[in-house]
Short mmCIF file of C-alpha atoms in Angstrom, two decimals:
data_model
loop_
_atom_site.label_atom_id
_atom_site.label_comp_id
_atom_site.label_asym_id
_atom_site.label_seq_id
_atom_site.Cartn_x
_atom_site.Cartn_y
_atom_site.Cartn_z
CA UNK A 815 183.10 111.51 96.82
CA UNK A 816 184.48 108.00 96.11
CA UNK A 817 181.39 106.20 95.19
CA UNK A 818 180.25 106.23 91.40
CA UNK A 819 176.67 106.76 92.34
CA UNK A 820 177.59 110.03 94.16
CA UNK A 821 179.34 111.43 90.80
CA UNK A 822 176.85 110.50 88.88
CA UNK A 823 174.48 112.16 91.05
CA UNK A 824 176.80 115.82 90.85
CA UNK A 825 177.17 115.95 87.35
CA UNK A 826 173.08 115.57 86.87
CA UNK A 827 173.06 118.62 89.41
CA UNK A 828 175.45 120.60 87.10
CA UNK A 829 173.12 119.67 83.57
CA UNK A 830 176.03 117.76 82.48
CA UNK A 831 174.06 114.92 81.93
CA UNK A 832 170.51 113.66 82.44
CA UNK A 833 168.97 110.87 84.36
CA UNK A 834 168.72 108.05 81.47
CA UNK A 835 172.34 109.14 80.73
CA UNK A 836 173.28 108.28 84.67
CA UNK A 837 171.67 105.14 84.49
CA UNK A 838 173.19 103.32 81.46
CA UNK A 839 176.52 104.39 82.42
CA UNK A 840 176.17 102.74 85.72
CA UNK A 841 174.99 99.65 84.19
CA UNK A 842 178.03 99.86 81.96
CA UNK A 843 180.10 100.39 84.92
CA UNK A 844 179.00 96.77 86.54
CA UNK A 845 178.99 95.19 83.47
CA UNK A 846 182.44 95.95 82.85
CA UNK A 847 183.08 94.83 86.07
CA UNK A 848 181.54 91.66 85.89
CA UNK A 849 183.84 90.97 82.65
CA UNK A 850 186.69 91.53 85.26
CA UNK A 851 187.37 95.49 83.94
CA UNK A 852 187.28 98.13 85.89
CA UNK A 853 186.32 101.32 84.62
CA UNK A 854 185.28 104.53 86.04
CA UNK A 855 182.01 106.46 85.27
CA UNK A 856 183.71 108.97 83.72
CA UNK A 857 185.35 106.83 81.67
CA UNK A 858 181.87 105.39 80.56
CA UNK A 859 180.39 108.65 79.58
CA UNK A 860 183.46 110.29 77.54
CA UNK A 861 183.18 107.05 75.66
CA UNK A 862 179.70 106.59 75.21
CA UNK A 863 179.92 110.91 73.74
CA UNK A 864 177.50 111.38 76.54
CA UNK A 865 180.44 114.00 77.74
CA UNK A 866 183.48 115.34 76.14
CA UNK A 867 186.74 115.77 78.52
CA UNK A 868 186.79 119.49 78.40
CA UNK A 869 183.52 119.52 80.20
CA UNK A 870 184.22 117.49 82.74
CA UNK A 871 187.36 118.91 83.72
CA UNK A 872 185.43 122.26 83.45
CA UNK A 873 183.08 121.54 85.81
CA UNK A 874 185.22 118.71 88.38
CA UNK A 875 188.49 120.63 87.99
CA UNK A 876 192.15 118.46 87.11
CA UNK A 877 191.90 115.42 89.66
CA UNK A 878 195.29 114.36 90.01
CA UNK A 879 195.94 110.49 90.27
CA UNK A 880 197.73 109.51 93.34
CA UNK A 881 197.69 105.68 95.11
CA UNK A 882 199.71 107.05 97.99
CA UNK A 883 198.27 109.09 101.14
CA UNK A 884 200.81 111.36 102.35
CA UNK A 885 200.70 114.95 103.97
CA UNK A 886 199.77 118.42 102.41
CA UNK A 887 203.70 119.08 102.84
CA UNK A 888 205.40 116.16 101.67
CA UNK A 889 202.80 116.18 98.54
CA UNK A 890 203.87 119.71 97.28
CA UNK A 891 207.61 118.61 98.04
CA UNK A 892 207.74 115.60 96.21
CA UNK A 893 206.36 117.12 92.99
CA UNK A 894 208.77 120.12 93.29
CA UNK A 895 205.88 123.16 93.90
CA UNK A 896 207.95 123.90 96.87
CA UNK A 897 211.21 123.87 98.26
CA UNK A 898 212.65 122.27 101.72
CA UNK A 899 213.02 126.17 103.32
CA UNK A 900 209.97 127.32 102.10
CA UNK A 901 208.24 123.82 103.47
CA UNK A 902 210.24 124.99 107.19
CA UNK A 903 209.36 128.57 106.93
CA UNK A 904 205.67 127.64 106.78
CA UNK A 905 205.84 125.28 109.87
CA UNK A 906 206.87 127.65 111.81
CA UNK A 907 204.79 130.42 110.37
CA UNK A 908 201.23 128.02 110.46
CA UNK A 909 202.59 127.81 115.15
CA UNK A 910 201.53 131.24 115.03
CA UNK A 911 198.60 131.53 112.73
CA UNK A 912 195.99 130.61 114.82
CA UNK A 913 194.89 127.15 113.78
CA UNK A 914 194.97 128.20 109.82
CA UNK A 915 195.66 125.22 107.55
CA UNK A 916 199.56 124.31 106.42
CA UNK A 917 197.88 124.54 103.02
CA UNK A 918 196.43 128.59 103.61
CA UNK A 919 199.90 129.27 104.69
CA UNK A 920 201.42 128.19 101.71
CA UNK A 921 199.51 130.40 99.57
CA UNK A 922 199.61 133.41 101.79
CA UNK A 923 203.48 132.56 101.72
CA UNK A 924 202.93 133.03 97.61
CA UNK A 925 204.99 129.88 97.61
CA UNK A 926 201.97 128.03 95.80
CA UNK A 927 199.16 129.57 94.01
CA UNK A 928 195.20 128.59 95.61
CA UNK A 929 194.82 126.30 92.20
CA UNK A 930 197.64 124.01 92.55
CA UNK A 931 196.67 123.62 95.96
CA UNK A 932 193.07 122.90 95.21
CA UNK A 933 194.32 120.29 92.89
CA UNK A 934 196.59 118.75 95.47
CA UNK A 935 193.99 118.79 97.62
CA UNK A 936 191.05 116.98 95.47
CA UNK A 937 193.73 114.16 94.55
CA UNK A 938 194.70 113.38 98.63
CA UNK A 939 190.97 113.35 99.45
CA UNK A 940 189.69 111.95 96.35
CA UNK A 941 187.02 114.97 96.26
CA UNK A 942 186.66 116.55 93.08
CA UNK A 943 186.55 120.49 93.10
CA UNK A 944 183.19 121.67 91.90
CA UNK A 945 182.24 125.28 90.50
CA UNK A 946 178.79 125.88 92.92
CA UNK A 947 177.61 128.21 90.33
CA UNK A 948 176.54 125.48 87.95
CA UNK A 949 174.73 123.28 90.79
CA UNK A 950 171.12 123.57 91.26
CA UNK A 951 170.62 124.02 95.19
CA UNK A 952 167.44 122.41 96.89
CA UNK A 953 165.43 124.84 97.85
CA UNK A 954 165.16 123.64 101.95
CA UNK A 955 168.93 122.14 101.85
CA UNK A 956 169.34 125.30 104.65
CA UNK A 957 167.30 123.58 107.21
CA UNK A 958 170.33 120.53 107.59
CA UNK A 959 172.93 123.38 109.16
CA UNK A 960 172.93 126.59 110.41
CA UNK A 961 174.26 129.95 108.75
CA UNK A 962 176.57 130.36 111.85
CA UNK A 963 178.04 126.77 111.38
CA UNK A 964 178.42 127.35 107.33
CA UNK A 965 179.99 130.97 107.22
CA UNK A 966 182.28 130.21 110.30
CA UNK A 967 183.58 126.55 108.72
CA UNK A 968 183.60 127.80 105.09
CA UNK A 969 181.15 125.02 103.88
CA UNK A 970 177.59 125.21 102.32
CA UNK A 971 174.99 122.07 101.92
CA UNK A 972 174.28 121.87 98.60
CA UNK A 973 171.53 118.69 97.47
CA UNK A 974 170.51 115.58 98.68
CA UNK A 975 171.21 112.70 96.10
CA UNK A 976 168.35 111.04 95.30
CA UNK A 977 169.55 107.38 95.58
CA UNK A 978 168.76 104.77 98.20
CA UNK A 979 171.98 106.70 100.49
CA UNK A 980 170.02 110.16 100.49
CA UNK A 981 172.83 111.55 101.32
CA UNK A 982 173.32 115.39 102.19
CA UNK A 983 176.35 116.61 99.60
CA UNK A 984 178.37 119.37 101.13
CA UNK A 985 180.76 121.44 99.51
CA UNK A 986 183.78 122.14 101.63
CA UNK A 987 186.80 124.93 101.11
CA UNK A 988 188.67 122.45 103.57
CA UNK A 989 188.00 118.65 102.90
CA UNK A 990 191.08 118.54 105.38
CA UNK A 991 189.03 118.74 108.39
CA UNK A 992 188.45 114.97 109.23
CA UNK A 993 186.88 116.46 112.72
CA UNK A 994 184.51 118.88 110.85
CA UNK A 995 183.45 116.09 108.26
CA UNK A 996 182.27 114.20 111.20
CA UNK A 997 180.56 116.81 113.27
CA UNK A 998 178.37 117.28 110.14
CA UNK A 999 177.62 113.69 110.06
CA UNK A 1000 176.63 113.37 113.59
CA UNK A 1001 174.07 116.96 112.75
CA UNK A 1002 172.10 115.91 110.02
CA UNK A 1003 171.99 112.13 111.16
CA UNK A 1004 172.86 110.78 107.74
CA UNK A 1005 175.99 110.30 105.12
CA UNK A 1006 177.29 113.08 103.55
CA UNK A 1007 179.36 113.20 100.56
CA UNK A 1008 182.32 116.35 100.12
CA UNK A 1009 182.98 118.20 97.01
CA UNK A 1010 185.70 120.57 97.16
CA UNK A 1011 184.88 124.47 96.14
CA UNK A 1012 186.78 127.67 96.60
CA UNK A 1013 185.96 130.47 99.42
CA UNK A 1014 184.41 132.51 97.47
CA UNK A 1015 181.99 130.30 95.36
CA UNK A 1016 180.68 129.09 99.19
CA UNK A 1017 180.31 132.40 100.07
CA UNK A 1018 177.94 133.42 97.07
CA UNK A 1019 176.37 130.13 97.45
CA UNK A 1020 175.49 130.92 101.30
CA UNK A 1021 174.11 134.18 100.35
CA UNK A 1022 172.18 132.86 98.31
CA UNK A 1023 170.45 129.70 100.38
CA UNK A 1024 170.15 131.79 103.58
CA UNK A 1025 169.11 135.02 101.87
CA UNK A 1026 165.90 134.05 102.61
CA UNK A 1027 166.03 131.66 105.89
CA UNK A 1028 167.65 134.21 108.55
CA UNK A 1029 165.86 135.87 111.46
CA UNK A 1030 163.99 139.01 110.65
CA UNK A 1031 164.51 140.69 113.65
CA UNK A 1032 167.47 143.88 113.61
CA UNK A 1033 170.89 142.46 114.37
CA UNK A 1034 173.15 143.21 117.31
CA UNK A 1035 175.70 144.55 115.25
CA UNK A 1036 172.97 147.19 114.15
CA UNK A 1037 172.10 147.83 117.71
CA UNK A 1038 175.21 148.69 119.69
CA UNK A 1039 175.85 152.24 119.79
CA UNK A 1040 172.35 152.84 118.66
CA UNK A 1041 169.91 154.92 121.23
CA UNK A 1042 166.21 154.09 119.94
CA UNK A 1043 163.45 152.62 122.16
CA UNK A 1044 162.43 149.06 121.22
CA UNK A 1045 160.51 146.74 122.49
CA UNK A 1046 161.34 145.25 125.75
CA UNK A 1047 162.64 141.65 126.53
CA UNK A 1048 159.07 139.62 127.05
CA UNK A 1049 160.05 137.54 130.62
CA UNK A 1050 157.69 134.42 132.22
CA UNK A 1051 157.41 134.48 135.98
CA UNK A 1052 157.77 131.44 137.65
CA UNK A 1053 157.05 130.79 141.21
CA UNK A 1054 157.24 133.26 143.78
CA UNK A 1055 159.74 136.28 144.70
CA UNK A 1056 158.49 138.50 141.20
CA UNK A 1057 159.35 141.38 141.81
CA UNK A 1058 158.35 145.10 139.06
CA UNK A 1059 161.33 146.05 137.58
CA UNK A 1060 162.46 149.56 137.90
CA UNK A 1061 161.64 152.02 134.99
CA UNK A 1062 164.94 152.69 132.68
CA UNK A 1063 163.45 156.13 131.20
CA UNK A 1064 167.06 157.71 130.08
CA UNK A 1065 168.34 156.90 126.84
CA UNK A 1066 171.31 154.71 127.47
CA UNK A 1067 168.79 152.99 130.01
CA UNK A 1068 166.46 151.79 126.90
CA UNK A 1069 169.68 150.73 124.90
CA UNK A 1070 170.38 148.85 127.25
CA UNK A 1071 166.91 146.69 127.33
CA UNK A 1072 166.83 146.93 123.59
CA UNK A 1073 170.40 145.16 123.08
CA UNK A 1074 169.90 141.96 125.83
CA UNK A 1075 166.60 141.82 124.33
CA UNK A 1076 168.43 141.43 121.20
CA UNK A 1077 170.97 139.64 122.54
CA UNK A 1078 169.02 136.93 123.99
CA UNK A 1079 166.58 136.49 120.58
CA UNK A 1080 169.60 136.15 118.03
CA UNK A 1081 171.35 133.96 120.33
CA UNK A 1082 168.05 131.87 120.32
CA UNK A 1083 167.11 132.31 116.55
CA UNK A 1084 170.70 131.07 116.03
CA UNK A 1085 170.51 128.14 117.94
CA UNK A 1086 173.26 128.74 120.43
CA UNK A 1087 173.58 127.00 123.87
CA UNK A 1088 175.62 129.58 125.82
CA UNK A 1089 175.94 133.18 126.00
CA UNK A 1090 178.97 134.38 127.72
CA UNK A 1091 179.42 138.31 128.68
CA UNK A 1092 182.40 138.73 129.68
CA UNK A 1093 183.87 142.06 130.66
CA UNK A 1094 187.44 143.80 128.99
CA UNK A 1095 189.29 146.63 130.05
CA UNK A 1096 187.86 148.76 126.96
CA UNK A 1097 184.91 146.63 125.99
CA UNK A 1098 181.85 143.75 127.05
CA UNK A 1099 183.34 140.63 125.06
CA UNK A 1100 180.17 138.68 123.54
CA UNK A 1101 180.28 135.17 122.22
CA UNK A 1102 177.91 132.23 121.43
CA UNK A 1103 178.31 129.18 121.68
CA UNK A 1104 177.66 127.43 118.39
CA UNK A 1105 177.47 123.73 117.66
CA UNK A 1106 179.97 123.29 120.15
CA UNK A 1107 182.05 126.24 119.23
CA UNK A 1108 182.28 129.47 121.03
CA UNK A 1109 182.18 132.28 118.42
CA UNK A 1110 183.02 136.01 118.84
CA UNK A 1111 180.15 138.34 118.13
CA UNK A 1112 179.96 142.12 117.80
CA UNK A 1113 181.90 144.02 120.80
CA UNK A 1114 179.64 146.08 122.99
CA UNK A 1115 180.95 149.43 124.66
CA UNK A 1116 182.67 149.34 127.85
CA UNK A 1117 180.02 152.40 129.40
CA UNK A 1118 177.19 150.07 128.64
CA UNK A 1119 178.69 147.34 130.59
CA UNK A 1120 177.39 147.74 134.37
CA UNK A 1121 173.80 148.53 133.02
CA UNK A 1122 174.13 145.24 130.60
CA UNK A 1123 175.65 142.61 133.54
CA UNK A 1124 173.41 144.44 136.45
CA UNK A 1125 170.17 143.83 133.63
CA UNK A 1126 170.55 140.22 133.38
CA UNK A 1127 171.30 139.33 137.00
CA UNK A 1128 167.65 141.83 137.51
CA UNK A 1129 165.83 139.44 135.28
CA UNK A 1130 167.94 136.22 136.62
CA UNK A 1131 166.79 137.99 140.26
CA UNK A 1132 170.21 137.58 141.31
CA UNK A 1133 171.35 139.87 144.17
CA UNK A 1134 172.31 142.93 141.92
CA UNK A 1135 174.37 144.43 144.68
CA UNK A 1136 176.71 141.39 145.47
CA UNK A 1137 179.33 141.23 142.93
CA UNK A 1138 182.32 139.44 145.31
CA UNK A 1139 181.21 135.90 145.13
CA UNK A 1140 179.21 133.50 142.09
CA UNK A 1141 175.76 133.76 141.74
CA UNK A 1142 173.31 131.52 140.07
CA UNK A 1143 169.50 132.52 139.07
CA UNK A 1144 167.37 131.74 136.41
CA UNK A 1145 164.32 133.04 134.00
CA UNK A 1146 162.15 132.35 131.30
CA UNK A 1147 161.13 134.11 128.15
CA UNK A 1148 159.27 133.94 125.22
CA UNK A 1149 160.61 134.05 121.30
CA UNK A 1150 158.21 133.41 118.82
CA UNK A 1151 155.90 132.15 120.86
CA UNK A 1152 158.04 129.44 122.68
CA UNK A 1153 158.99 129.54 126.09
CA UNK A 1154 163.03 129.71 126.60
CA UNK A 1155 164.37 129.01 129.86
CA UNK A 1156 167.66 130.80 131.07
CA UNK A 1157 169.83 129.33 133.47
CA UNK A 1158 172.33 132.20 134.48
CA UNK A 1159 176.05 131.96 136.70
CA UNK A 1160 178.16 135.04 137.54
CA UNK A 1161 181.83 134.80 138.05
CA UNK A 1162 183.82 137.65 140.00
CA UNK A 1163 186.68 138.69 137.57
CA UNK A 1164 189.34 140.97 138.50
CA UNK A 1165 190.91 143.37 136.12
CA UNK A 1166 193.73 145.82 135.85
CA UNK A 1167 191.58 149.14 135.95
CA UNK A 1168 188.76 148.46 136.57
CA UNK A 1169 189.17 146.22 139.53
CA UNK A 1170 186.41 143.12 140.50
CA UNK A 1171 183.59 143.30 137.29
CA UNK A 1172 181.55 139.98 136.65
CA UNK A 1173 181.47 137.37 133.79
CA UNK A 1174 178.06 136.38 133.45
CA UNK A 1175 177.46 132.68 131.39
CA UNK A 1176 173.91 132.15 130.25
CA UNK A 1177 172.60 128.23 129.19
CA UNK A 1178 169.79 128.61 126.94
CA UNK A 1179 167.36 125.42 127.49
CA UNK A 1180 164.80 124.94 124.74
CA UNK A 1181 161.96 122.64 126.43
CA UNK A 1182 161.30 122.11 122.82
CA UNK A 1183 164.49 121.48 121.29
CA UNK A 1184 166.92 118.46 121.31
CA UNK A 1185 164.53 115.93 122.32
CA UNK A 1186 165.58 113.14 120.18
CA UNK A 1187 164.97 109.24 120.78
CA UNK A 1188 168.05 107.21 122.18
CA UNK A 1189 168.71 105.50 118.72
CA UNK A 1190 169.25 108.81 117.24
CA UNK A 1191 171.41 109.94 119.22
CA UNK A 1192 174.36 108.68 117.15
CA UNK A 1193 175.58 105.65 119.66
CA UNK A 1194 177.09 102.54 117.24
CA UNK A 1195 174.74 100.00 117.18
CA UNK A 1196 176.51 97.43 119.36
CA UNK A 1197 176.93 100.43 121.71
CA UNK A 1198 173.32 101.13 121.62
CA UNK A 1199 172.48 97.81 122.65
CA UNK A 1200 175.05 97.76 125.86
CA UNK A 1201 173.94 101.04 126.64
CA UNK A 1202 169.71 100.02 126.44
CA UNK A 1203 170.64 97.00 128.67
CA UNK A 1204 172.57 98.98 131.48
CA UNK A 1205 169.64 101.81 131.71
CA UNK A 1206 167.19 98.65 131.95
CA UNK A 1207 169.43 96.74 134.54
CA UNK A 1208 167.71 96.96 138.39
CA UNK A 1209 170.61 98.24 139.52
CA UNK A 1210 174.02 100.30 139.13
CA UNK A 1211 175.07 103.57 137.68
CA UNK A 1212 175.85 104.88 134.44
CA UNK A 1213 178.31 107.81 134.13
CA UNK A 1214 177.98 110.19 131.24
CA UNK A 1215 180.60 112.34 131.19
CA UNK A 1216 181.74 115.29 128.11
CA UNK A 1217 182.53 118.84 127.46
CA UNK A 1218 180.00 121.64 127.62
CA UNK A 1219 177.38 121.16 124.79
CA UNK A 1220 178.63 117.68 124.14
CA UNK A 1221 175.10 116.03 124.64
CA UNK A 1222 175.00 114.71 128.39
CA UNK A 1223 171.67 116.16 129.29
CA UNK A 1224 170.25 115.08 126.20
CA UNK A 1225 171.31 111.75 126.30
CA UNK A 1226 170.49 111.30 129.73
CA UNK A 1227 166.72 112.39 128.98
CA UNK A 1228 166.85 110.46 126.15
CA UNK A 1229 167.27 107.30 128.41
CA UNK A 1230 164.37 108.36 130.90
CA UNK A 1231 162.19 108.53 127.88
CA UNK A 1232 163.77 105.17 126.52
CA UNK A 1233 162.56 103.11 130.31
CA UNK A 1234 159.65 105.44 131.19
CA UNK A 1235 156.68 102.98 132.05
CA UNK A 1236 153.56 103.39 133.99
CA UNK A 1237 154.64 100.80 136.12
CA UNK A 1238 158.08 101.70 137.59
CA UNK A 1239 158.68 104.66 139.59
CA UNK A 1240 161.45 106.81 138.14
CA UNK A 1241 162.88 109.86 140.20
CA UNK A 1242 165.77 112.70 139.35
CA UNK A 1243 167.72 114.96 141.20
CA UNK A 1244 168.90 117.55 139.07
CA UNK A 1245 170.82 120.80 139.63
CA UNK A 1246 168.97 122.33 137.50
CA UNK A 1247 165.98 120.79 136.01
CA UNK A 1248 166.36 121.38 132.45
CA UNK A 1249 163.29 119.68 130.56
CA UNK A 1250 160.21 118.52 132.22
CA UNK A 1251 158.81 114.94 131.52
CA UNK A 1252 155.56 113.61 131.85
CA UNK A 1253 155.46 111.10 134.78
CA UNK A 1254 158.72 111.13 135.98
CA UNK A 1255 159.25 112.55 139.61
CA UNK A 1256 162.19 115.21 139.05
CA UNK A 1257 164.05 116.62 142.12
CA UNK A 1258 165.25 120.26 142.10
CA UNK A 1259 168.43 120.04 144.00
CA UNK A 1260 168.50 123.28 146.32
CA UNK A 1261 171.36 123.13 148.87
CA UNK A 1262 170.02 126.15 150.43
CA UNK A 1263 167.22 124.64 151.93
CA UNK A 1264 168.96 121.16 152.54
CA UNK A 1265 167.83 119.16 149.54
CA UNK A 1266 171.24 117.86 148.32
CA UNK A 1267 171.97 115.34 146.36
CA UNK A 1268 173.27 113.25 149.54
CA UNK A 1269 169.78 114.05 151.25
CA UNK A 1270 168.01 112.92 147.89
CA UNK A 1271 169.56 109.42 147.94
CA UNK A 1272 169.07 108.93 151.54
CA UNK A 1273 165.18 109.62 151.17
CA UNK A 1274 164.64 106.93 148.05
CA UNK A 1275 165.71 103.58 148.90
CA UNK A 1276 163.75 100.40 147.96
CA UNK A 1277 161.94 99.95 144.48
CA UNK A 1278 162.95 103.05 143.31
CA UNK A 1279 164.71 103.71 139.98
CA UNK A 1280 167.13 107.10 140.06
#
């Protein structure tokens, strides 16, 4: 939180000071400037007795003065909090930590106490460390990121400042994580400003906003192991080939409708793009796939896992008996009212015990999510215009390539919606079709029957845009 402004903004969120008090030190501020001084907001205030010292270093924590940008390590070396060995010792400890920060390894090591670090921290980022308990939250500040994304990356959305930036403040337990900063940039589709707070001040704080905001509906975690009958999993037929699905009436039967009924709502209500069952010698391994992420979920018991995989692939109407080679099927259900589709691919996995089993992979497609226009889909601006001119040009191909969950379909139907006019004629061929458009000719590719993508070129030629 470089910017003058942004401070400003905090410490009227904390009651430190009021709005009238904001703006005549920020007059002050340029003034000064303009006489060639340069002096800090703070500065402005403890003079003006708008603030004493104490309280500001109560509420932003010590911010350390540094001019020089160096690593974490080298940092706490320099200014003697740790030694050379204990410096090596954590290296090597942080290869086999699992990702955690050199920082967390220091003070699991003991060789630096969580304060010191904090402080080191706020002075290398320039992000002062802020106690959440004295910030007034906006009440809808949940609707910028998910409770998944928050609890999982330690960070909780805290105001918007009410300047011309409007920019989302987010308090972080990390300010480390360049990569994360950025993600939640891209998200909420406007700048955010980082204050630094401790684990457990984010953790109250989420408990607090999301208390609240989460899905009413009994978790999974609740569910596994648990025999009751509950409702069943609400499917939408499409086409023909329906077939009446047979009647589970034993109990382990009905647990095993109630928890992919589950399964499949909390994966929705938690806006995940991919489901992924995939089977363990002792257990069914569960995760989501969150804002890019793939996170582990509640493990489901090993004697519910035929019923669960053979359940899905019923619904998916997928050949329940063939387990030796990938399948593919799809379905549709409704959550809240909303129509989900379900696009659904086995895998045969072999392991020690039990032999061949199948990993099952389930894309959730919300018709009525991600459906953003191309200029918000976070292209620069000299990008954007490249980009608008080779979807317009008569001829040629544009690739868009990324990871799973990266954005390709979206962007993609974000240009057919940027060139859609009544008087071209646009055609797909898609594999599958994801999202349905108004006036636009889309091609289900279905090798099966012949209608490849090879096939599909071949039959549009002349005045055609694809």
């Amino acid at each position: 939180m470089k910017d003058s402004s942004s401070l400003g903004q905090l410490l009227v969120r904390v009651n430190l000071i009021n709005e009238d008090q904001l703006r005549y030190a920020e007059e002050e501020v340029k003034y000064q400037a303009q006489l060639g001084k340069r002096v800090t907001l703070a500065q402005i205030l403890i003079r003006a007795g708008m603030v004493k010292q104490e309280a500001l270093t109560d509420i932003l924590g010590v911010q350390m003065q540094s001019v020089t940008k160096k690593r974490i390590g080298e940092m706490l070396l320099d200014q003697g909090f740790i030694t050379q060995d204990q410096l090596n010792e954590a290296l090597e400890k942080q290869k086999t930590s699992g990702g955690k920060r050199l920082g967390r390894v220091l003070v699991d090591l003991k060789f630096i106490d969580e304060k010191k670090l904090t402080d080191i921290l706020c002075c290398q980022f320039e992000v002062p460390y802020v106690k959440l308990d004295a910030i007034r939250l906006d009440e809808k500040v949940y609707e910028f990121l998910s409770e998944d994304q928050c609890k999982t990356n330690k960070i909780a959305p805290l105001y918007v400042t009410k300047d011309s930036r409007q920019a989302l403040v987010v308090a972080m337990a990390d300010p480390t994580n360049v990569r994360l900063r950025d993600s939640i940039k891209f998200k909420v589709k406007r700048p955010v400003d980082v204050v630094m707070a401790s684990e457990q001040d984010i953790k109250k704080t989420l408990d607090t906003l999301y208390a609240n905001s989460g899905p009413a509906e009994e978790s999974l975690a609740e569910l596994i192991g648990d025999s009751k009958d509950g409702d069943e999993l609400e499917t939408v037929e499409r086409g023909q080939g329906a077939s009446d699905e047979p009647e589970l009436t034993d109990e382990e039967g009905r647990a095993v409708v109630k928890i992919v009924t589950t399964l499949i709502h909390e994966a929705i209500a938690r806006h995940a793009s991919d489901i992924h069952l995939e089977p363990q010698e002792t257990f069914l391994k569960l995760r989501y796939r969150i804002d890019g992420d793939l996170q582990v979920m509640s493990p489901i018991p090993a004697r519910l896992m035929p019923q669960i995989l053979s359940r899905i692939k019923l619904l998916s109407k997928m050949d329940i008996a063939e387990k030796r080679k990938p399948l593919d099927g799809r379905f549709t259900v409704r959550y809240k009212g909303s129509e989900v589709d379900l696009r659904v691919s086995s895998f045969p996995i072999s392991l020690r015990k039990r032999g061949v089993c199948e990993k099952i992979v389930m894309r959730i497609l919300d018709p009525n999510s991600g459906q953003f226009p191309l200029k918000d889909m976070g292209f620069d601006p000299r990008v954007l215009k490249q980009f608008i001119d080779a979807i317009n040009a008569p001829n040629g191909i544009v690739l868009v390539t990324g990871p799973t969950g990266s954005g390709k379909s979206t962007t993609l139907y974000a240009s057919i919606r940027e060139i859609l006019d009544s008087t071209i004629n646009i055609s797909t061929m898609e594999d599958p079709v994801e999202l349905n458009i108004d006036g636009v000719n889309q091609g289900q590719i279905n090798n099966a029957a012949g209608f490849t993508f090879a096939a599909g070129i071949r039959a549009y030629s002349v005045r055609t845009r694809t």
